[in-house]
Coordinates of C-alpha atoms in Angstrom, one line a residue:
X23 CA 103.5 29.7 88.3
X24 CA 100.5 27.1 88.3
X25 CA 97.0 26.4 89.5
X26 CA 96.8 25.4 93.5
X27 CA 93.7 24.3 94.9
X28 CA 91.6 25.5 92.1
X29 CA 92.1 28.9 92.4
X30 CA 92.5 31.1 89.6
X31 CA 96.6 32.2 89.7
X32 CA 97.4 35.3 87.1
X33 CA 101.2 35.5 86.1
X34 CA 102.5 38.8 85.3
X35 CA 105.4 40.1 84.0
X36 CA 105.9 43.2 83.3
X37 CA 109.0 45.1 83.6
X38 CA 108.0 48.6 83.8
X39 CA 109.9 50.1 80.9
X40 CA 112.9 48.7 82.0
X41 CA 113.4 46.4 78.7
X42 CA 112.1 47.0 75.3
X43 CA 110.6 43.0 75.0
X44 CA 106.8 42.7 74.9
X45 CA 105.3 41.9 78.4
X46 CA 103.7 38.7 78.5
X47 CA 100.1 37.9 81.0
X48 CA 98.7 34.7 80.8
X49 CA 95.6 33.7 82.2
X50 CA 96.0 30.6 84.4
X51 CA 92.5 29.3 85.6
X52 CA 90.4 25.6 86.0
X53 CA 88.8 24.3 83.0
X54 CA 85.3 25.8 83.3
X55 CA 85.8 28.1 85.7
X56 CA 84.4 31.8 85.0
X57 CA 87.7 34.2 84.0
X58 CA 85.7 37.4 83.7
X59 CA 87.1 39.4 86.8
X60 CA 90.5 37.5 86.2
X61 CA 90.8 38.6 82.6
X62 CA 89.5 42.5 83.5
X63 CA 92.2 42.7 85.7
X64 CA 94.8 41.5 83.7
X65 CA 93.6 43.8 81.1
X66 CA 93.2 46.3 83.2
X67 CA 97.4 45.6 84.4
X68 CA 98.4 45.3 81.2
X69 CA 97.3 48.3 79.5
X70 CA 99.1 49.8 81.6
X71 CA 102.7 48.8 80.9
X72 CA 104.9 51.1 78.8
X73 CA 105.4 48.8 76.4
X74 CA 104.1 46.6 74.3
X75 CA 102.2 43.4 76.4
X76 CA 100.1 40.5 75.5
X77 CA 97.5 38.5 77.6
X78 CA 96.9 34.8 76.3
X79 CA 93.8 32.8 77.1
X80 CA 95.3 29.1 76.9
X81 CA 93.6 26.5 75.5
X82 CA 91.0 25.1 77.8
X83 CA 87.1 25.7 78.3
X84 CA 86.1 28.7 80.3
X85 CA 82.7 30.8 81.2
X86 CA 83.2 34.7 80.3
X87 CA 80.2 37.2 81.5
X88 CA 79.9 40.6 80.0
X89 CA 82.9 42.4 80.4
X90 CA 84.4 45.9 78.7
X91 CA 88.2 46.3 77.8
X92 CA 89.0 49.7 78.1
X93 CA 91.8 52.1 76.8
X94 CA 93.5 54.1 76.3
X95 CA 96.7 51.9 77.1
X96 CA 99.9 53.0 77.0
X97 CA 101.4 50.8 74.7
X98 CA 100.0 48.3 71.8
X99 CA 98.1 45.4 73.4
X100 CA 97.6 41.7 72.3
X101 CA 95.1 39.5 73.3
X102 CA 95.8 36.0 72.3
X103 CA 92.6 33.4 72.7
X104 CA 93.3 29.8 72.0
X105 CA 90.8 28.5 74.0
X106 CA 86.8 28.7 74.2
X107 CA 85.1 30.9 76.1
X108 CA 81.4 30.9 76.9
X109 CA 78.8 33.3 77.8
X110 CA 76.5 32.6 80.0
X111 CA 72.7 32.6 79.0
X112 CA 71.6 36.2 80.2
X113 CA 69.7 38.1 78.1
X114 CA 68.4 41.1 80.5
X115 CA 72.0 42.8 81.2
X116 CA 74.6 44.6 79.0
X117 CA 73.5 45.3 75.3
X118 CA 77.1 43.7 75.0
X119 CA 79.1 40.2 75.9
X120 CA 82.5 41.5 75.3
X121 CA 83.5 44.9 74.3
X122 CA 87.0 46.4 73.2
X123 CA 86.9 50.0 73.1
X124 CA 89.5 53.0 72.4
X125 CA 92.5 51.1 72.3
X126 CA 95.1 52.1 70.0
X127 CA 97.2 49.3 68.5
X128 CA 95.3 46.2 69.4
X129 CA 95.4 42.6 68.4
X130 CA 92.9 39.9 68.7
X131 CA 94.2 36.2 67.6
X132 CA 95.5 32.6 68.8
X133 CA 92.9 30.7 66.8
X134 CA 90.1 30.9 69.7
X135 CA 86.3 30.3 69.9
X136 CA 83.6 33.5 71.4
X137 CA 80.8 31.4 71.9
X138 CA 77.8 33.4 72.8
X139 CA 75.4 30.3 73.5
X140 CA 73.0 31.8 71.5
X141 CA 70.3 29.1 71.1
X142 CA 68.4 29.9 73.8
X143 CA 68.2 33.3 73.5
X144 CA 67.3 33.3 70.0
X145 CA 63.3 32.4 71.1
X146 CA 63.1 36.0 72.6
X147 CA 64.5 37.7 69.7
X148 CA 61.6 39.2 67.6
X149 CA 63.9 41.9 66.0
X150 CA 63.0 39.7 62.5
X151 CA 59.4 40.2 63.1
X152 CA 59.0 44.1 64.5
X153 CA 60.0 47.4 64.7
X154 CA 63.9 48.4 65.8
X155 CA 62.3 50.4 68.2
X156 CA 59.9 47.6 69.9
X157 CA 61.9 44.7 70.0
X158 CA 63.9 42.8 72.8
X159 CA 67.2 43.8 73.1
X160 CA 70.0 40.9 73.0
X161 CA 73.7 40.9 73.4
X162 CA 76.2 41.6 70.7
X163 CA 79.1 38.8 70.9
X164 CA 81.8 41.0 70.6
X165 CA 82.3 45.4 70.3
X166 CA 85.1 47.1 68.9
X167 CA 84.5 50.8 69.6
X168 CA 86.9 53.4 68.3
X169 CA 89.5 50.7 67.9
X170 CA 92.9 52.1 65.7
X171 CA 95.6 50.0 64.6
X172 CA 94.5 47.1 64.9
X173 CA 94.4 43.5 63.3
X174 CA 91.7 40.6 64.1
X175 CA 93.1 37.5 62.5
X176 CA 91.9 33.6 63.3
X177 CA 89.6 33.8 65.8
X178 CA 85.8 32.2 65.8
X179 CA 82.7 33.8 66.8
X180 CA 79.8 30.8 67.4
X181 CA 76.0 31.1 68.0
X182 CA 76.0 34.8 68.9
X183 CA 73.1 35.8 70.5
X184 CA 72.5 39.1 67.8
X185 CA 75.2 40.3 66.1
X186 CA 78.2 38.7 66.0
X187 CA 80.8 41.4 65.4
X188 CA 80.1 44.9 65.9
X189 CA 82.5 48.0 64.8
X190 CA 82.1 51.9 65.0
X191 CA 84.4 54.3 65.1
X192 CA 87.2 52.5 63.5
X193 CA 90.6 53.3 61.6
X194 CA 92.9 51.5 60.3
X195 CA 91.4 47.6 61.2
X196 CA 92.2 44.7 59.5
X197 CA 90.1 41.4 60.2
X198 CA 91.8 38.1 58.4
X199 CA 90.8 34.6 58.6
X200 CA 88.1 34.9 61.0
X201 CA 85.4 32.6 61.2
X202 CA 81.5 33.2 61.8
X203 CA 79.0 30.7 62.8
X204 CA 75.3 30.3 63.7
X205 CA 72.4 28.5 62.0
X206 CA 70.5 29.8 59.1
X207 CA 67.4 30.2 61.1
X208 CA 69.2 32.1 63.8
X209 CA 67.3 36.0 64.1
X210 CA 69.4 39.2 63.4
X211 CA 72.8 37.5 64.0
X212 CA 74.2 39.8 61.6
X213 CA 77.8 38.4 60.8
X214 CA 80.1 41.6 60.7
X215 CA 78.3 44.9 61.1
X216 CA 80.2 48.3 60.4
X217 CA 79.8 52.0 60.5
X218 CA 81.7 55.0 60.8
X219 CA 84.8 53.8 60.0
X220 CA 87.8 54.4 58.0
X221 CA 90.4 52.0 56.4
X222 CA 88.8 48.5 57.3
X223 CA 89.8 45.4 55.7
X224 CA 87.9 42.2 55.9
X225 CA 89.9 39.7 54.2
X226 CA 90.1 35.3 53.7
X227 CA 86.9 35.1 56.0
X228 CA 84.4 32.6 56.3
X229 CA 80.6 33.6 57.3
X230 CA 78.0 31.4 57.8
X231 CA 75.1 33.1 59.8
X232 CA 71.1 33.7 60.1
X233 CA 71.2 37.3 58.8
X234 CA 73.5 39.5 56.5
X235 CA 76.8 38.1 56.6
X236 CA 78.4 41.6 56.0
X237 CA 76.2 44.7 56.9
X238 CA 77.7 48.5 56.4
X239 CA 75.7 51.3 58.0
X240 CA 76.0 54.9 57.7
X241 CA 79.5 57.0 58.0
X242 CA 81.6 54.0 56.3
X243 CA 85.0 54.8 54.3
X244 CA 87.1 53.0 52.4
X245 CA 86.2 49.5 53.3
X246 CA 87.7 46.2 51.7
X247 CA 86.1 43.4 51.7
X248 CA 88.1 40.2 50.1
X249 CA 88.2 36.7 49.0
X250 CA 85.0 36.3 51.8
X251 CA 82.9 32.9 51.3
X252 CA 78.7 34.0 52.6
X253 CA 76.3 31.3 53.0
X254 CA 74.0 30.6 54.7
X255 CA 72.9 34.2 55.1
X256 CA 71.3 37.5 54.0
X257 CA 74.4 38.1 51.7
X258 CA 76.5 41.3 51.4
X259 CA 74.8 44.6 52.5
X260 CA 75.3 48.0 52.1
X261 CA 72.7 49.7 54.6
X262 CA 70.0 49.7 55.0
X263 CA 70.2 53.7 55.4
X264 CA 67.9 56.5 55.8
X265 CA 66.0 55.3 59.1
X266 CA 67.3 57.9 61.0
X267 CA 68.1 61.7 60.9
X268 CA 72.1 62.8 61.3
X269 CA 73.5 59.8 59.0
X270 CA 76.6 60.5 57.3
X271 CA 77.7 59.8 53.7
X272 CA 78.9 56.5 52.8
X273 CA 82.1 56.6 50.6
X274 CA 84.8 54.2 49.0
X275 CA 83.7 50.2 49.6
X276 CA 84.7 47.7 47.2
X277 CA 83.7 43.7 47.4
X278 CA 86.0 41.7 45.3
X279 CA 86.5 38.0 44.6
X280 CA 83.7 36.9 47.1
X281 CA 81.6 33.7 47.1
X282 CA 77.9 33.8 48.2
X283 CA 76.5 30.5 48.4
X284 CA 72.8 29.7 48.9
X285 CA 72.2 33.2 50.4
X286 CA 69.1 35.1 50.7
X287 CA 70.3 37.7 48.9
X288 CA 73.7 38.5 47.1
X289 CA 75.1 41.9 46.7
X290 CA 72.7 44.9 47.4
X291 CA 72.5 48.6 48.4
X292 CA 69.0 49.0 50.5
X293 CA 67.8 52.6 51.5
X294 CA 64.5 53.4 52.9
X295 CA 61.6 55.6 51.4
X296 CA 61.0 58.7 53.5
X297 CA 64.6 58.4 54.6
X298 CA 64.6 60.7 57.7
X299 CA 68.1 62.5 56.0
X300 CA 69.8 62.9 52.5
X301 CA 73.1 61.6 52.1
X302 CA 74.9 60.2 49.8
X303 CA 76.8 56.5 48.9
X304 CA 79.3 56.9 46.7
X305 CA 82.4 54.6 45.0
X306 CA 80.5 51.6 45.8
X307 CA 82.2 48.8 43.7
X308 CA 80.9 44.9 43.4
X309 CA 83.3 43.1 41.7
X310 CA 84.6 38.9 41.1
X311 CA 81.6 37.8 43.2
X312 CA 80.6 34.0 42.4
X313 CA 76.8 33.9 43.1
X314 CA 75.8 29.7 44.0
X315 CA 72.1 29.1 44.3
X316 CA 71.5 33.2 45.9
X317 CA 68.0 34.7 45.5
X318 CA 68.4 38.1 44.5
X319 CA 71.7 37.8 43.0
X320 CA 72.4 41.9 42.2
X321 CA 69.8 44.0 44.2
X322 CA 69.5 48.2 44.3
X323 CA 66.7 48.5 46.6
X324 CA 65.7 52.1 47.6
X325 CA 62.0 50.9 48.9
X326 CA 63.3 49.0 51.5
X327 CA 60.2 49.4 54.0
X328 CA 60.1 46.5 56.3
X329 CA 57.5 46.6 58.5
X330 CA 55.5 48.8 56.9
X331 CA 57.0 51.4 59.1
X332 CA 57.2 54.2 56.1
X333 CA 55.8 56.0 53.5
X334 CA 56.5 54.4 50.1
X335 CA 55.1 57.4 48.3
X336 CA 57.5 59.4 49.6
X337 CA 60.8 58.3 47.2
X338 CA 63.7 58.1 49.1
X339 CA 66.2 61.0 49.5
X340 CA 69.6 58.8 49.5
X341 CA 71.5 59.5 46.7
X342 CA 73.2 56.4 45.2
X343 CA 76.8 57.6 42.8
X344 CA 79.6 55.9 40.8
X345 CA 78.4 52.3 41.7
X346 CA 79.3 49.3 39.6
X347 CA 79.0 45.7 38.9
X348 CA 81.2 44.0 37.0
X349 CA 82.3 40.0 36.3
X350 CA 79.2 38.7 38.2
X351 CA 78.3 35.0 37.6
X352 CA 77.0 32.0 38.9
X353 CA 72.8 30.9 39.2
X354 CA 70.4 32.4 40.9
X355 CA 67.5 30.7 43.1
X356 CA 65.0 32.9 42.1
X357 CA 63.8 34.4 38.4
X358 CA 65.0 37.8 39.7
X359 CA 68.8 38.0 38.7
X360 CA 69.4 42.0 38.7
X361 CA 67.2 44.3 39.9
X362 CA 67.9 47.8 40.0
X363 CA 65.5 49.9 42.0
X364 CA 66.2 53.5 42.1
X365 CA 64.5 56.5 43.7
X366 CA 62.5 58.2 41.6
X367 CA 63.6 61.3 43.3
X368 CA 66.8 61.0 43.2
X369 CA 67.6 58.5 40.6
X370 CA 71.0 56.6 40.4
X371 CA 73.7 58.1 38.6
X372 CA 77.0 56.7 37.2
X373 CA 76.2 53.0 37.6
X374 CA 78.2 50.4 35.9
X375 CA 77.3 47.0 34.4
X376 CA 80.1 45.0 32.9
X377 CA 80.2 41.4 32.6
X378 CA 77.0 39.8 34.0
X379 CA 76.3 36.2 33.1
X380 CA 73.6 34.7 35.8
X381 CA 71.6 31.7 35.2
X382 CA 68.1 30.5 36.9
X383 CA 66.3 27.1 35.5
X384 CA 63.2 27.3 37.1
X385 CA 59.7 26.6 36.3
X386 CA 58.8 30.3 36.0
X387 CA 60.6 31.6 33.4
X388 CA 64.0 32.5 32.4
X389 CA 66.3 34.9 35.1
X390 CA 65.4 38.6 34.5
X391 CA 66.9 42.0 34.4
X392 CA 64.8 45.0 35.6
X393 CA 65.8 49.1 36.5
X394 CA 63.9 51.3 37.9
X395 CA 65.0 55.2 37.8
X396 CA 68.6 54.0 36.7
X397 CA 70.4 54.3 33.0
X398 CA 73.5 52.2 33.6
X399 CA 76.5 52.0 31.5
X400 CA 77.3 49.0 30.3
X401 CA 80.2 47.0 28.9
X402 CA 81.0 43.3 28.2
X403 CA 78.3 40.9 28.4
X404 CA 75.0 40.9 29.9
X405 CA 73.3 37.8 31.0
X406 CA 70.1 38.2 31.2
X407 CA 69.6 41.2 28.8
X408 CA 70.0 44.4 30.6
X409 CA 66.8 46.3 31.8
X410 CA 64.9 44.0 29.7
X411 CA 62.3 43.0 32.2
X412 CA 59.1 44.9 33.7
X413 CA 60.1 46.0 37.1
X414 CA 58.0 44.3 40.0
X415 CA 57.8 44.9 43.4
X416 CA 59.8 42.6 46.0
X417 CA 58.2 40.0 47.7
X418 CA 56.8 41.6 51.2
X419 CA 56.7 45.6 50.2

């Protein structure tokens, strides 16, 4: 079945149970032509087979507006993309472009491009320069809510408009080769942004954005993230937490054989003072990370306070456990190489320094090493000398 007269044609086969073979949709429209009723219907037809289905995007141009993918389905669902599609440049609907949400079983691949023609919107995005609770609202590129079973794998997400990828309420999600574009200068367009998950994987990825590359909020377990290259960014985040009441522990999350390249910062744990609740991040493991050119390199910070929008005499009541560095190396772009800034209340315990060897060459002084609250264990080498340094304040707090 083909195109006639420029009118969008959807093929369909689905056999109703009737054979075990996967049931295949395609989406058969004109280049630059908008899909997004097209594709929520065939969605919409294929969740419902029996059996497994798939629904391919073919290679081609095409505008997509918001639109949410629904489940439950009754059987796994693929959704193959090897074309581009586009968003259009409104910035005063959804909260969302394109959301996937309690399907069980899914796929996402084909080697396709989200493009969330972010550059315009990115003027009306202040989020870098206010409060949460004040700032203009944009669009997240793509939602995965209370996804299971699933695997991401080779798909590109260009220019979002704020974050690029979003994901709550997952289990069991592995993301593989993706790829994650937008300029350094680009505000709040946070890579890959997770929370309350279980059993994520983000593995052979590529992240070049204007904000963290990786972000993990509250309610995380057991997250994997592997052979990932960072830069331009903010670097690899764990929080920030403590902003708001009801946030649930964050536990299990290792970062192994990563590259962060000309980041802002490299590998850090940020909690706020005041935190409106007290839980606790625990099993937090940094490990194999090359560090090219990265202010910041290694960075506990429990006084994040952007904003000013807390009370820095009030220590923070996030309790950081069993965290570790280890075989760290590369140069740094600023003088502060580690920097280990614990509550006062509630200082760090169990924390693990093995193998650091950082370098910095410039014209203030050799790289330093500073802790705050914190008595780690070490092994191996340290380089520069472990808690050797007077501890200063970050630039801006």
């Amino acid at each position: 079945m083909g195109v006639h007269s420029g009118v969008s044609v959807l093929i369909v086969v689905c056999l109703l149970g009737l054979s075990a073979n996967a049931k295949d949709f395609t989406i058969n429209a004109p280049q630059g032509s908008d899909i997004t009723n097209l594709l929520l219907k065939t969605f919409n037809e294929a969740c419902q087979c029996p059996t497994k289905s798939s629904v391919l995007i073919p290679k081609g141009e095409y505008k997509l507006g918001a639109i949410e993918m629904m489940g439950p389905c009754k059987a796994p669902i693929r959704i193959t993309i090897q074309g581009t599609v586009k968003a259009d440049g409104n910035i005063n609907g959804k909260d969302f472009w394109i959301a996937f949400r309690r399907i069980n079983g899914f796929k996402l691949n084909g080697g396709g491009v989200f493009d969330g023609e972010g550059n315009a919107a990115w003027r009306a995005n202040n989020c870098h320069k206010m409060a949460l609770t004040q700032c203009k609202k944009l669009p997240i590129s793509i939602r995965f809510d209370y996804i299971t079973d699933a695997k991401i794998r080779g798909i590109t997400s260009l220019d979002a408009k704020n974050f690029h990828i979003n994901v709550i309420g997952a289990r069991n999600m592995t993301m593989e080769e993706v790829t994650i574009i937008a300029p350094e200068e680009s505000p709040n367009t946070d890579g890959i942004h997770l929370g309350r998950s279980d059993g994520v994987k983000i593995i052979n990825s590529i992240i070049k954005t204007g904000d963290d590359c990786i972000s993990v909020g509250d309610g995380m377990r057991n997250l994997l993230v592997e052979r990932v290259t960072c830069g331009p960014g903010h670097g690899i985040s764990i929080g920030s937490l403590g902003l708001y009441g009801h946030e649930e522990d964050v536990t299990g999350i290792r970062i192994v054989n990563c590259t962060l390249d000309n980041t802002d910062n490299g590998v850090r744990i940020k909690t706020w003072p005041s935190a409106a609740c007290s839980t606790t991040a625990s099993g937090i493991h940094f490990e194999n990370i090359i560090m090219k050119n990265v202010t910041n390199p290694i960075l506990i910070d429990q006084e994040y306070c952007p904003w000013n929008r807390c009370n820095k005499n009030k220590p923070s009541t996030i309790k950081l456990v069993d965290i570790s560095f280890k075989q760290i190396r590369g140069t740094s772009g600023n003088k502060d190489a580690v920097k280990l800034l614990c509550s006062k209340g509630f200082p760090c315990k169990n924390v693990e320094i093995g193998d650091i060897n950082i370098k910095y060459t410039g014209a203030d002084g050799p790289p330093t090493f500073q802790c705050s609250n914190v008595s780690p264990r070490l092994t191996g080498i340290q380089v520069p000398k472990a808690c050797s340094s007077p501890v200063t304040k970050l630039p801006g707090q």
